[in-house]
């Protein structure tokens, strides 16, 4: 058995950690020496999980993505595979260790020649490489059991689908931007039928050919980039001139911002990460001004309804529902259980206390839908108080979801296997039952009814979300943001025609999705729905940073870490702002300088860090194409930022059980 270097062992461990399970794939990744497929100068990086440059301006793909794609092909030892995009030959070598025969097509003659020579040297005799336009496949060797395309195509080429045998699989990155794609698996289920599955968001060099991108489009982009690198960006100088400098968050004069907000009914405040202190502090400062100077009535945030309801009770000094659940105890706790939020909560409580007794006070609500079981419990508990018979009915109906209580995501998987029937009817009927009795229930206590019905609506939408999450990432994203917008509309209705709301959520939820590549994938978000329904009455503010530290995890459910944010990408909006040379500023876009806004309308990359940050694959994992002035009405910049002060168990300080009540 081959002895493994430390690098290679760590590399294989990482692949397994990231979810690669197929033994044949792991074995192939272990066998093939990646260092033999890159230049000598890059050999030391061969076992980093990153793409590396090869000749002709191309790349050898990131190993994790090679493994993911190979696994998705579902190869058997007797299979014949076509690879489009030979590049270095590494991917073909991996395939050749699993399948019987590999055919590979490369567009660049020099790469095809070099890969062929390498593969022969390594004695991989079951691979043939030709030079040609692989977007048309290699019809002479068809049909194939599987086809993998290692370059991004605007759409899956028809020719490739036709060269699959029935039952065969095409794995391809496809999407209508040159830099970002969705990795898809297309299974030919019949002569004229296919099944399409979305596997991941990815970033590949373009597939250039008759059924891919035009050669022209490929050459324009790098040429533009070269020009940009040589010339200093005049846009940054304009930003510097037009921006309002923020000397400190506490002292900055927000009169101009409040004037620009005007009589907007909604102010949406974004964030470029879920773990940056300055974003929370600045949003808190703006929120206080909007409450005091413009009479905003409530805030609605990217948190679950039952958790936010605890804060609402606390700041308004109302009776809490008895609960055995702790607040903000689910991953990612630091998003709300942090010192910055705590300080705002204390301020809101004091503010509400200062109001005359008959006033409702400022409210705090959650828009998200990850609290399926807490919400079920709250509906039942409410009904037990007001209508015991209906409570029994609710127990029985919601019982349908009990088997997935500890792992709601497994509910979606059970639907896929067709083993269990779904619970759609039960959750929809339960909401209808509550709505039918609303006059009766709401007459006793309107606020408690709002809480119960919002939880019942959450259960209905979460059931659908979990049911669809494995079928389509676009549909499940849209369901989540539709739920958030629907909740916001109900809150506005509850608070009356003149009510005004402040929304706190990530840039990717509040920035108009139509102005980003999300929109071209068919995704909507709170921002795009607010634009559609409230037009200029919604004022959307985005936030950004160049570098610093951030609270984030490496994977879903993993512990929070304080991570360093890499300096922003040269082709990003962030880099333009950084080059303006100011520490922090407000930049009006809706009411901004026309020349600057025109310049900023040229699409660029924008960084989005959520609760997970993966600097190792930052470009692929965290950047997307956007058009800033169409996305936001204003942009707030902090060049160097620091992580939020978490109060949760991760930080070792504070007591999550008592948050926010153990002040
Ligand atoms: N599988 C490769 C490896 O392991 O090194 C990585 C390939 S690289 C990400 C994509 C390759 O696709 C490039 O070498 C590019 O020249 C090639 N390519 C782009 N369009 C093509 C086309 N129409 N036909 C064949 N190859 C193409």
XYZ file of C-alpha atoms and ligand atoms in Angstrom:
690
model
C 0.000 0.000 0.000
C 1.153 3.480 -0.882
C 2.300 5.481 2.167
C 0.598 8.813 2.350
C 2.270 12.144 2.880
C 0.779 14.306 5.624
C -0.629 16.683 2.961
C -2.394 13.933 1.117
C -3.846 12.422 4.256
C -5.209 15.792 5.350
C -6.547 16.261 1.826
C -8.422 12.927 1.900
C -9.738 13.649 5.410
C -11.048 16.991 4.185
C -12.888 15.361 1.280
C -14.557 12.929 3.675
C -15.394 15.724 6.093
C -17.037 17.676 3.319
C -19.316 14.735 2.560
C -17.596 12.615 -0.112
C -18.658 9.068 0.732
C -18.174 6.944 -2.390
C -15.311 4.531 -1.697
C -14.260 4.246 -5.347
C -14.017 8.047 -5.588
C -11.951 8.339 -2.391
C -9.745 5.516 -3.644
C -9.180 7.250 -6.993
C -8.417 10.585 -5.272
C -5.896 8.735 -3.147
C -4.261 6.933 -6.100
C -3.839 9.741 -8.619
C -0.851 12.034 -7.944
C -2.282 15.548 -8.425
C 1.242 17.009 -8.314
C 1.927 15.331 -11.683
C -0.772 17.458 -13.323
C 0.457 20.938 -12.319
C 3.653 22.876 -13.048
C 6.676 22.193 -10.842
C 6.286 25.631 -9.249
C 2.810 24.709 -8.007
C 3.521 21.132 -6.908
C 3.732 22.167 -3.244
C 0.107 23.359 -3.442
C -1.156 20.172 -5.127
C -2.992 18.992 -2.004
C -4.604 22.303 -1.140
C -8.329 22.136 -1.770
C -8.176 24.911 -4.375
C -8.177 25.291 -8.150
C -4.707 26.064 -9.575
C -3.707 27.798 -12.804
C -2.562 25.740 -15.819
C -1.503 26.822 -19.322
C -3.789 28.737 -21.737
C -5.292 30.718 -18.841
C -7.253 27.644 -17.671
C -7.437 25.876 -14.305
C -7.150 22.435 -12.780
C -10.373 22.192 -10.770
C -10.635 22.238 -6.978
C -10.251 18.614 -5.785
C -13.431 18.686 -3.699
C -15.412 19.719 -6.772
C -13.720 16.982 -8.875
C -14.714 14.446 -6.200
C -18.242 15.849 -5.903
C -18.797 15.716 -9.674
C -17.300 12.248 -10.005
C -19.492 10.978 -7.180
C -22.550 12.566 -8.792
C -21.898 10.577 -11.995
C -22.680 7.314 -10.126
C -20.033 5.337 -12.002
C -19.731 1.561 -12.163
C -16.609 -0.376 -13.245
C -18.111 -1.273 -16.654
C -19.115 2.296 -17.570
C -18.003 4.399 -20.520
C -17.579 8.092 -19.680
C -17.113 11.267 -21.688
C -15.301 14.223 -20.122
C -15.587 17.650 -21.742
C -12.670 19.917 -20.766
C -9.559 17.751 -20.284
C -7.463 20.669 -18.991
C -4.510 19.147 -17.164
C -5.858 15.599 -17.507
C -6.320 15.182 -13.735
C -10.107 14.740 -13.867
C -9.753 12.172 -16.675
C -7.204 10.273 -14.585
C -9.622 10.125 -11.639
C -12.436 8.882 -13.887
C -10.139 6.256 -15.416
C -9.582 4.663 -11.972
C -13.316 4.013 -11.617
C -14.809 3.472 -15.092
C -13.890 1.041 -17.882
C -13.169 3.649 -20.564
C -12.807 7.437 -20.562
C -13.023 9.713 -23.603
C -11.985 13.312 -23.049
C -12.249 16.371 -25.322
C -10.175 19.554 -24.885
C -10.548 22.728 -26.888
C -6.895 23.870 -26.622
C -4.488 21.821 -28.714
C -1.514 22.343 -26.404
C -3.497 21.221 -23.323
C -4.856 18.149 -25.126
C -1.332 17.179 -26.183
C 0.177 17.725 -22.738
C -2.621 15.798 -20.976
C -2.287 12.867 -23.397
C 1.465 12.680 -22.736
C 0.990 12.845 -18.952
C -1.667 10.133 -18.925
C 0.516 7.846 -21.059
C 3.481 8.411 -18.756
C 1.384 7.408 -15.767
C 0.235 4.351 -17.697
C -3.461 5.237 -17.623
C -4.240 3.272 -20.758
C -8.042 3.479 -20.700
C -8.174 7.228 -21.509
C -8.301 8.774 -24.990
C -7.935 12.527 -25.449
C -8.796 14.520 -28.571
C -8.761 18.216 -29.390
C -12.143 19.607 -30.411
C -15.316 21.388 -29.412
C -16.644 19.240 -26.577
C -19.914 21.207 -26.361
C -20.901 18.957 -29.290
C -19.683 15.859 -27.441
C -17.800 13.031 -29.174
C -20.620 11.404 -31.174
C -18.476 8.611 -32.641
C -17.971 7.006 -29.202
C -21.577 7.547 -27.960
C -23.721 6.425 -26.172
C -22.191 7.135 -22.762
C -23.176 5.965 -19.308
C -22.060 9.315 -17.956
C -20.801 12.672 -19.203
C -19.013 15.270 -17.088
C -18.417 18.832 -18.250
C -15.682 20.721 -16.408
C -16.440 24.180 -17.808
C -19.490 26.412 -17.237
C -22.135 26.446 -19.944
C -25.069 28.878 -20.353
C -27.324 25.826 -20.715
C -26.804 22.065 -20.804
C -25.977 21.330 -24.503
C -28.634 19.282 -26.340
C -25.917 17.295 -28.162
C -24.563 15.994 -24.861
C -27.962 14.922 -23.561
C -28.555 13.050 -26.838
C -25.267 11.174 -26.456
C -26.320 9.707 -23.089
C -27.817 6.270 -23.084
C -31.231 6.092 -21.386
C -30.496 6.088 -17.650
C -27.208 7.942 -18.227
C -26.190 11.065 -16.273
C -24.763 14.406 -17.365
C -23.073 16.449 -14.620
C -22.517 20.033 -15.722
C -22.103 23.535 -14.279
C -24.712 25.687 -16.042
C -25.912 29.266 -15.630
C -26.385 32.489 -17.501
C -23.418 34.363 -16.065
C -19.849 33.765 -17.167
C -18.559 33.337 -13.645
C -21.198 31.586 -11.543
C -23.128 28.457 -12.257
C -25.296 25.826 -10.649
C -23.906 22.327 -10.730
C -26.617 20.145 -12.252
C -27.184 16.454 -12.732
C -29.369 15.659 -15.715
C -30.511 12.064 -15.941
C -31.887 10.857 -19.262
C -34.904 8.991 -17.916
C -36.407 8.213 -21.345
C -35.691 8.849 -25.018
C -37.297 12.285 -24.749
C -37.333 12.701 -20.968
C -34.862 14.032 -18.452
C -34.777 14.610 -14.720
C -32.899 17.694 -13.532
C -31.329 18.078 -10.081
C -29.398 21.056 -8.703
C -26.372 19.997 -6.668
C -24.405 23.108 -5.664
C -23.410 26.656 -6.553
C -20.065 26.582 -8.405
C -17.691 28.753 -10.411
C -15.969 27.372 -13.518
C -14.106 28.778 -16.514
C -16.489 29.065 -19.497
C -17.329 26.260 -21.909
C -16.500 27.915 -25.223
C -18.097 26.332 -28.263
C -21.092 25.978 -30.562
C -23.406 24.916 -27.727
C -21.568 26.889 -25.029
C -20.424 30.523 -24.828
C -19.196 32.528 -27.841
C -15.447 32.928 -28.065
C -15.946 36.696 -28.182
C -17.637 36.803 -24.783
C -14.756 34.910 -23.259
C -12.119 37.265 -24.631
C -13.886 40.493 -23.675
C -13.879 39.802 -19.968
C -10.169 39.103 -19.367
C -9.289 42.042 -21.638
C -11.443 44.348 -19.515
C -9.841 43.030 -16.379
C -6.369 43.794 -17.687
C -7.379 47.384 -18.389
C -8.861 47.684 -14.919
C -5.687 46.476 -13.295
C -3.474 48.956 -15.179
C -5.601 52.066 -14.666
C -6.371 53.348 -11.168
C -10.145 53.302 -10.781
C -11.615 56.807 -11.125
C -14.791 55.375 -9.556
C -13.008 55.089 -6.210
C -12.048 58.751 -6.392
C -15.685 59.624 -7.059
C -16.786 57.484 -4.109
C -14.361 59.343 -1.893
C -15.849 62.686 -3.060
C -19.493 61.689 -2.729
C -19.429 59.640 0.477
C -20.403 60.975 3.904
C -17.583 60.044 6.246
C -18.513 58.177 9.455
C -16.074 59.400 12.160
C -17.672 57.030 14.695
C -20.949 55.133 14.886
C -22.024 57.016 18.012
C -21.336 60.500 16.663
C -22.071 60.367 12.937
C -24.745 62.880 11.910
C -27.610 60.935 10.332
C -29.717 63.955 9.306
C -28.923 63.401 5.605
C -29.810 59.726 5.792
C -33.131 60.470 7.503
C -33.944 63.010 4.791
C -33.214 60.459 2.094
C -35.420 57.897 3.858
C -38.167 60.548 3.645
C -41.594 59.107 4.360
C -40.701 55.528 3.389
C -42.838 52.989 5.218
C -40.134 50.339 5.260
C -36.409 50.679 5.921
C -34.448 47.515 5.174
C -31.029 47.242 6.804
C -28.708 44.595 5.400
C -25.378 43.120 6.464
C -22.584 41.559 4.437
C -21.908 38.919 7.124
C -23.901 37.448 9.988
C -21.103 38.099 12.469
C -19.734 41.654 12.189
C -20.045 44.015 15.176
C -20.068 47.263 13.154
C -23.054 46.129 11.079
C -25.108 45.488 14.229
C -23.962 48.695 15.911
C -24.700 50.900 12.912
C -28.089 49.283 12.338
C -28.899 49.836 16.020
C -27.936 53.507 15.754
C -30.118 53.971 12.628
C -32.979 52.032 14.237
C -32.984 54.312 17.300
C -33.108 57.420 15.084
C -35.924 55.973 12.978
C -37.928 55.248 16.133
C -37.332 58.597 17.797
C -37.408 60.912 14.803
C -39.731 59.156 12.393
C -42.054 57.125 14.602
C -41.274 53.634 13.295
C -43.446 51.062 15.087
C -41.626 47.741 15.005
C -38.631 45.840 13.731
C -38.764 42.469 11.989
C -35.547 40.480 11.818
C -34.025 37.367 10.248
C -34.723 35.270 13.359
C -37.399 32.720 14.172
C -40.771 33.955 15.371
C -40.845 32.296 18.828
C -37.349 33.523 19.767
C -38.064 37.074 18.686
C -41.401 36.923 20.556
C -39.473 36.502 23.818
C -37.589 39.719 23.111
C -40.848 41.431 22.184
C -42.384 40.484 25.550
C -39.265 41.628 27.321
C -39.038 45.065 25.725
C -42.749 45.739 26.081
C -42.874 44.348 29.613
C -45.769 42.014 28.818
C -46.528 38.584 30.209
C -44.447 35.829 28.665
C -45.907 32.554 27.584
C -44.500 29.853 29.853
C -41.887 27.951 27.872
C -39.402 25.215 28.558
C -37.339 26.191 25.529
C -34.382 28.562 25.771
C -34.219 31.564 23.487
C -31.747 31.600 20.589
C -30.327 28.227 21.511
C -30.223 26.791 17.973
C -27.267 27.190 15.623
C -26.225 29.936 14.829
C -26.716 31.375 18.300
C -24.312 34.303 17.875
C -26.499 35.915 15.223
C -28.875 37.212 17.892
C -27.325 36.224 21.216
C -24.603 38.838 21.042
C -23.678 41.882 23.067
C -24.568 44.292 20.280
C -28.172 42.998 20.131
C -28.370 42.881 23.907
C -27.526 46.568 24.122
C -30.197 47.476 21.601
C -32.730 45.313 23.460
C -31.984 47.148 26.718
C -32.375 50.478 24.955
C -35.718 49.391 23.428
C -36.995 48.339 26.840
C -36.105 51.708 28.341
C -37.615 53.487 25.358
C -40.896 51.592 25.737
C -40.938 52.289 29.472
C -40.696 56.003 28.743
C -43.909 55.934 26.667
C -47.350 56.771 28.075
C -49.002 53.593 29.437
C -51.738 53.407 26.763
C -49.236 53.174 23.872
C -48.435 49.745 22.432
C -44.691 50.281 22.469
C -42.118 49.395 19.854
C -42.281 45.712 18.794
C -39.694 43.091 17.867
C -40.640 40.187 15.561
C -39.012 37.274 13.735
C -39.393 36.602 10.027
C -37.635 33.266 9.600
C -39.080 29.755 9.524
C -36.637 27.375 11.199
C -38.686 26.869 14.376
C -41.135 24.210 13.188
C -41.468 22.389 16.497
C -41.316 25.384 18.833
C -44.029 26.953 16.706
C -46.166 23.794 16.893
C -45.822 23.843 20.682
C -46.823 27.493 20.851
C -49.963 26.961 18.779
C -51.023 24.025 20.954
C -50.293 25.875 24.174
C -52.329 28.857 23.019
C -55.286 26.661 22.073
C -55.136 24.852 25.389
C -55.759 28.215 27.013
C -58.528 29.439 24.747
C -60.203 26.378 23.179
C -59.413 22.929 24.561
C -61.242 20.985 21.809
C -59.329 22.719 19.042
C -56.103 22.089 20.994
C -56.831 18.354 20.799
C -57.373 18.644 17.069
C -54.085 20.543 16.712
C -52.198 17.851 18.634
C -53.612 15.199 16.371
C -52.927 17.090 13.133
C -49.416 18.233 14.026
C -48.687 14.694 15.240
C -48.134 13.897 11.579
C -44.791 15.748 11.802
C -43.638 14.172 15.092
C -41.352 11.525 13.544
C -39.046 14.265 12.253
C -39.025 16.341 15.405
C -35.307 16.029 16.080
C -34.238 16.371 12.426
C -36.759 18.284 10.285
C -34.492 18.103 7.214
C -35.052 14.318 7.198
C -38.724 15.045 6.441
C -37.724 16.158 2.912
C -35.683 12.989 2.395
C -38.555 10.765 3.518
C -40.738 12.476 0.893
C -38.189 11.736 -1.825
C -38.121 8.053 -1.037
C -41.940 7.984 -1.116
C -41.944 5.938 2.115
C -44.158 8.252 4.108
C -47.012 10.457 3.017
C -46.569 14.174 3.615
C -48.355 16.370 6.185
C -49.361 19.223 3.914
C -53.110 18.795 4.388
C -52.867 18.762 8.169
C -50.821 21.957 8.509
C -52.916 23.871 5.976
C -56.150 22.789 7.686
C -54.822 23.840 11.075
C -54.127 27.359 9.826
C -57.607 27.495 8.271
C -59.178 26.391 11.556
C -57.458 29.234 13.403
C -58.400 31.762 10.742
C -62.059 30.674 10.805
C -62.209 31.363 14.528
C -60.149 34.539 14.380
C -62.939 36.930 15.365
C -63.658 34.937 18.456
C -60.004 34.403 19.419
C -58.727 37.878 18.514
C -61.517 39.534 20.496
C -59.995 38.070 23.693
C -56.446 39.191 23.014
C -55.369 40.394 19.547
C -51.666 40.169 20.284
C -51.806 36.610 21.534
C -53.844 35.651 18.500
C -51.229 37.318 16.244
C -48.597 35.159 17.925
C -50.586 31.933 17.518
C -51.588 32.517 13.911
C -48.047 33.565 12.960
C -46.739 30.324 14.436
C -49.402 28.310 12.575
C -48.467 30.069 9.329
C -44.809 29.350 10.038
C -45.588 25.644 10.534
C -47.473 25.532 7.218
C -44.650 27.258 5.327
C -41.870 25.334 7.081
C -43.568 22.030 6.205
C -43.479 23.021 2.543
C -39.912 24.340 2.860
C -38.563 21.082 4.311
C -40.637 19.010 1.858
C -39.106 20.804 -1.134
C -35.595 21.498 0.107
C -34.011 18.516 -1.633
C -35.952 18.962 -4.858
C -35.005 22.523 -5.728
C -32.753 25.012 -3.978
C -34.385 27.865 -5.905
C -37.902 26.863 -4.807
C -36.948 26.402 -1.170
C -35.026 29.730 -1.086
C -38.083 31.449 -2.592
C -40.443 29.806 -0.110
C -38.347 31.079 2.774
C -38.274 34.643 1.488
C -41.972 34.538 0.595
C -42.655 33.470 4.166
C -40.585 36.394 5.462
C -42.418 38.870 3.237
C -45.834 37.402 4.065
C -45.038 37.703 7.791
C -43.961 41.309 7.289
C -47.220 42.134 5.500
C -49.301 40.586 8.273
C -47.363 42.615 10.818
C -47.999 45.831 8.900
C -51.673 44.950 8.692
C -51.779 44.259 12.428
C -50.127 47.576 13.262
C -52.414 49.622 10.988
C -52.294 51.557 7.715
C -49.829 54.156 8.953
C -47.430 51.718 10.556
C -43.761 51.689 9.628
C -41.255 48.854 9.912
C -37.503 48.370 10.099
C -36.176 45.084 8.693
C -32.837 43.549 9.664
C -31.607 40.726 7.435
C -28.601 39.765 5.349
C -27.829 41.773 2.175
C -28.795 38.688 0.180
C -32.335 38.897 1.635
C -32.866 42.677 1.590
C -30.930 43.773 -1.531
C -33.217 43.519 -4.562
C -32.568 40.015 -5.976
C -33.429 41.276 -9.467
C -30.138 43.181 -9.450
C -27.987 40.125 -8.755
C -27.320 36.751 -10.295
C -29.883 35.345 -7.815
C -32.555 36.964 -9.972
C -31.224 35.338 -13.143
C -31.539 31.967 -11.362
C -35.216 32.747 -10.693
C -34.730 33.639 -7.023
C -36.697 36.335 -5.251
C -36.099 37.806 -1.796
C -37.586 40.230 0.727
C -36.005 43.175 -1.135
C -37.449 42.275 -4.540
C -40.924 41.709 -3.051
C -40.764 45.006 -1.134
C -39.799 46.791 -4.370
C -42.648 45.136 -6.233
C -45.318 45.892 -3.610
C -44.071 49.076 -1.939
C -41.893 50.551 -4.692
C -40.141 53.743 -3.431
C -41.845 53.317 -0.054
C -39.136 50.781 0.731
C -35.680 52.233 1.404
C -33.003 49.523 1.194
C -29.566 49.938 2.763
C -26.720 47.480 2.101
C -23.521 47.090 4.125
C -19.976 46.056 3.156
C -16.449 45.527 4.468
C -12.952 44.963 3.063
C -11.292 42.873 5.782
C -11.140 42.156 9.509
C -12.544 39.418 11.698
C -15.949 37.753 11.674
C -17.867 35.296 13.849
C -18.736 32.327 11.652
C -18.595 28.531 11.535
C -16.763 26.314 9.039
C -19.809 24.149 8.444
C -23.480 24.026 9.356
C -23.915 23.153 13.025
C -20.182 23.431 13.780
C -18.792 25.673 16.551
C -18.460 29.400 16.046
C -14.920 30.623 15.333
C -13.445 34.095 15.030
C -12.157 34.005 11.461
C -10.094 36.493 9.478
C -11.851 37.971 6.462
C -9.618 37.967 3.390
C -9.019 41.343 1.687
C -11.746 41.926 -0.896
C -11.453 40.632 -4.476
C -9.921 43.046 -7.047
C -13.061 42.820 -9.242
C -15.505 43.530 -6.435
C -17.519 46.551 -5.309
C -15.792 46.098 -1.987
C -12.422 46.778 -3.595
C -13.743 49.986 -5.166
C -14.888 51.144 -1.726
C -11.604 50.133 -0.106
C -9.660 52.089 -2.732
C -11.654 55.206 -1.808
C -9.351 55.301 1.237
C -11.989 56.105 3.915
C -12.495 54.063 7.096
C -16.258 54.214 7.052
C -18.916 56.044 5.075
C -22.517 56.348 3.894
C -22.971 56.335 0.117
C -26.355 57.452 -1.251
C -27.296 55.591 -4.439
C -30.993 56.374 -5.073
C -30.263 60.055 -4.431
C -26.585 59.792 -5.374
C -24.340 61.575 -7.872
C -25.518 60.519 -11.359
C -22.093 59.983 -12.832
C -21.032 57.802 -9.906
C -24.258 55.803 -10.006
C -23.813 55.238 -13.756
C -20.291 53.935 -13.132
C -21.450 51.704 -10.298
C -24.151 50.217 -12.510
C -21.489 48.182 -14.330
C -21.916 44.773 -12.672
C -19.178 43.550 -10.347
C -18.595 40.890 -7.769
C -20.007 41.326 -4.279
C -19.114 39.283 -1.187
C -21.699 37.560 0.998
C -20.638 35.821 4.212
C -23.427 34.054 6.079
C -23.129 31.938 9.201
C -20.508 29.861 7.390
C -17.282 31.347 6.081
C -14.890 29.353 3.893
C -11.944 31.589 3.029
C -10.230 28.580 1.356
C -12.784 28.676 -1.463
C -13.847 32.278 -1.057
C -14.373 33.202 -4.696
C -16.586 30.212 -5.390
C -18.373 30.161 -2.065
C -18.892 33.831 -1.224
C -18.942 36.092 -4.271
C -21.783 36.739 -6.655
C -22.429 39.141 -9.543
C -24.435 42.224 -8.626
C -25.407 45.687 -9.795
C -25.087 47.768 -6.606
C -27.310 50.806 -7.380
C -30.193 48.559 -8.504
C -29.795 46.409 -5.424
C -29.662 49.111 -2.719
C -30.790 52.725 -2.223
C -27.767 53.391 -0.051
C -24.562 51.562 0.895
C -22.756 51.744 4.245
C -19.088 50.905 4.385
C -16.716 49.830 7.161
C -13.264 49.148 5.770
C -11.945 47.098 8.672
C -14.417 45.277 10.885
C -14.409 43.054 13.962
C -16.435 40.027 15.026
C -19.588 40.383 17.133
C -19.266 39.642 20.858
C -21.173 36.391 21.146
C -23.067 35.662 24.362
C -23.784 32.064 23.471
C -22.051 28.919 24.661
C -19.340 29.402 22.004
C -17.965 32.473 23.686
C -17.809 30.989 27.144
C -19.362 34.193 28.500
C -22.938 35.059 29.267
C -25.721 32.683 30.001
C -27.800 31.659 27.006
C -30.556 30.262 29.212
C -31.316 33.682 30.530
C -30.817 35.695 27.349
C -32.138 38.298 27.020
C -33.710 38.226 30.449
C -30.717 37.781 32.705
C -29.473 41.321 32.181
N -10.815 18.644 -15.874
C -9.722 19.578 -15.905
C -8.603 19.158 -15.008
O -8.766 18.238 -14.246
O -7.544 19.796 -15.101
C -10.121 20.978 -15.563
C -10.655 21.658 -16.691
S -10.751 23.377 -16.737
C -11.627 23.831 -15.314
C -11.887 23.493 -18.078
C -11.321 23.103 -19.398
O -12.382 23.119 -20.339
C -10.266 24.051 -19.926
O -9.095 23.358 -20.164
C -10.890 24.599 -21.205
O -9.927 24.853 -22.201
C -11.829 23.477 -21.584
N -12.906 23.850 -22.492
C -13.656 24.976 -22.526
N -14.548 24.906 -23.529
C -14.374 23.702 -24.129
C -15.016 23.030 -25.210
N -16.008 23.578 -25.899
N -14.565 21.819 -25.534
C -13.556 21.221 -24.856
N -12.914 21.808 -23.849
C -13.327 23.022 -23.468
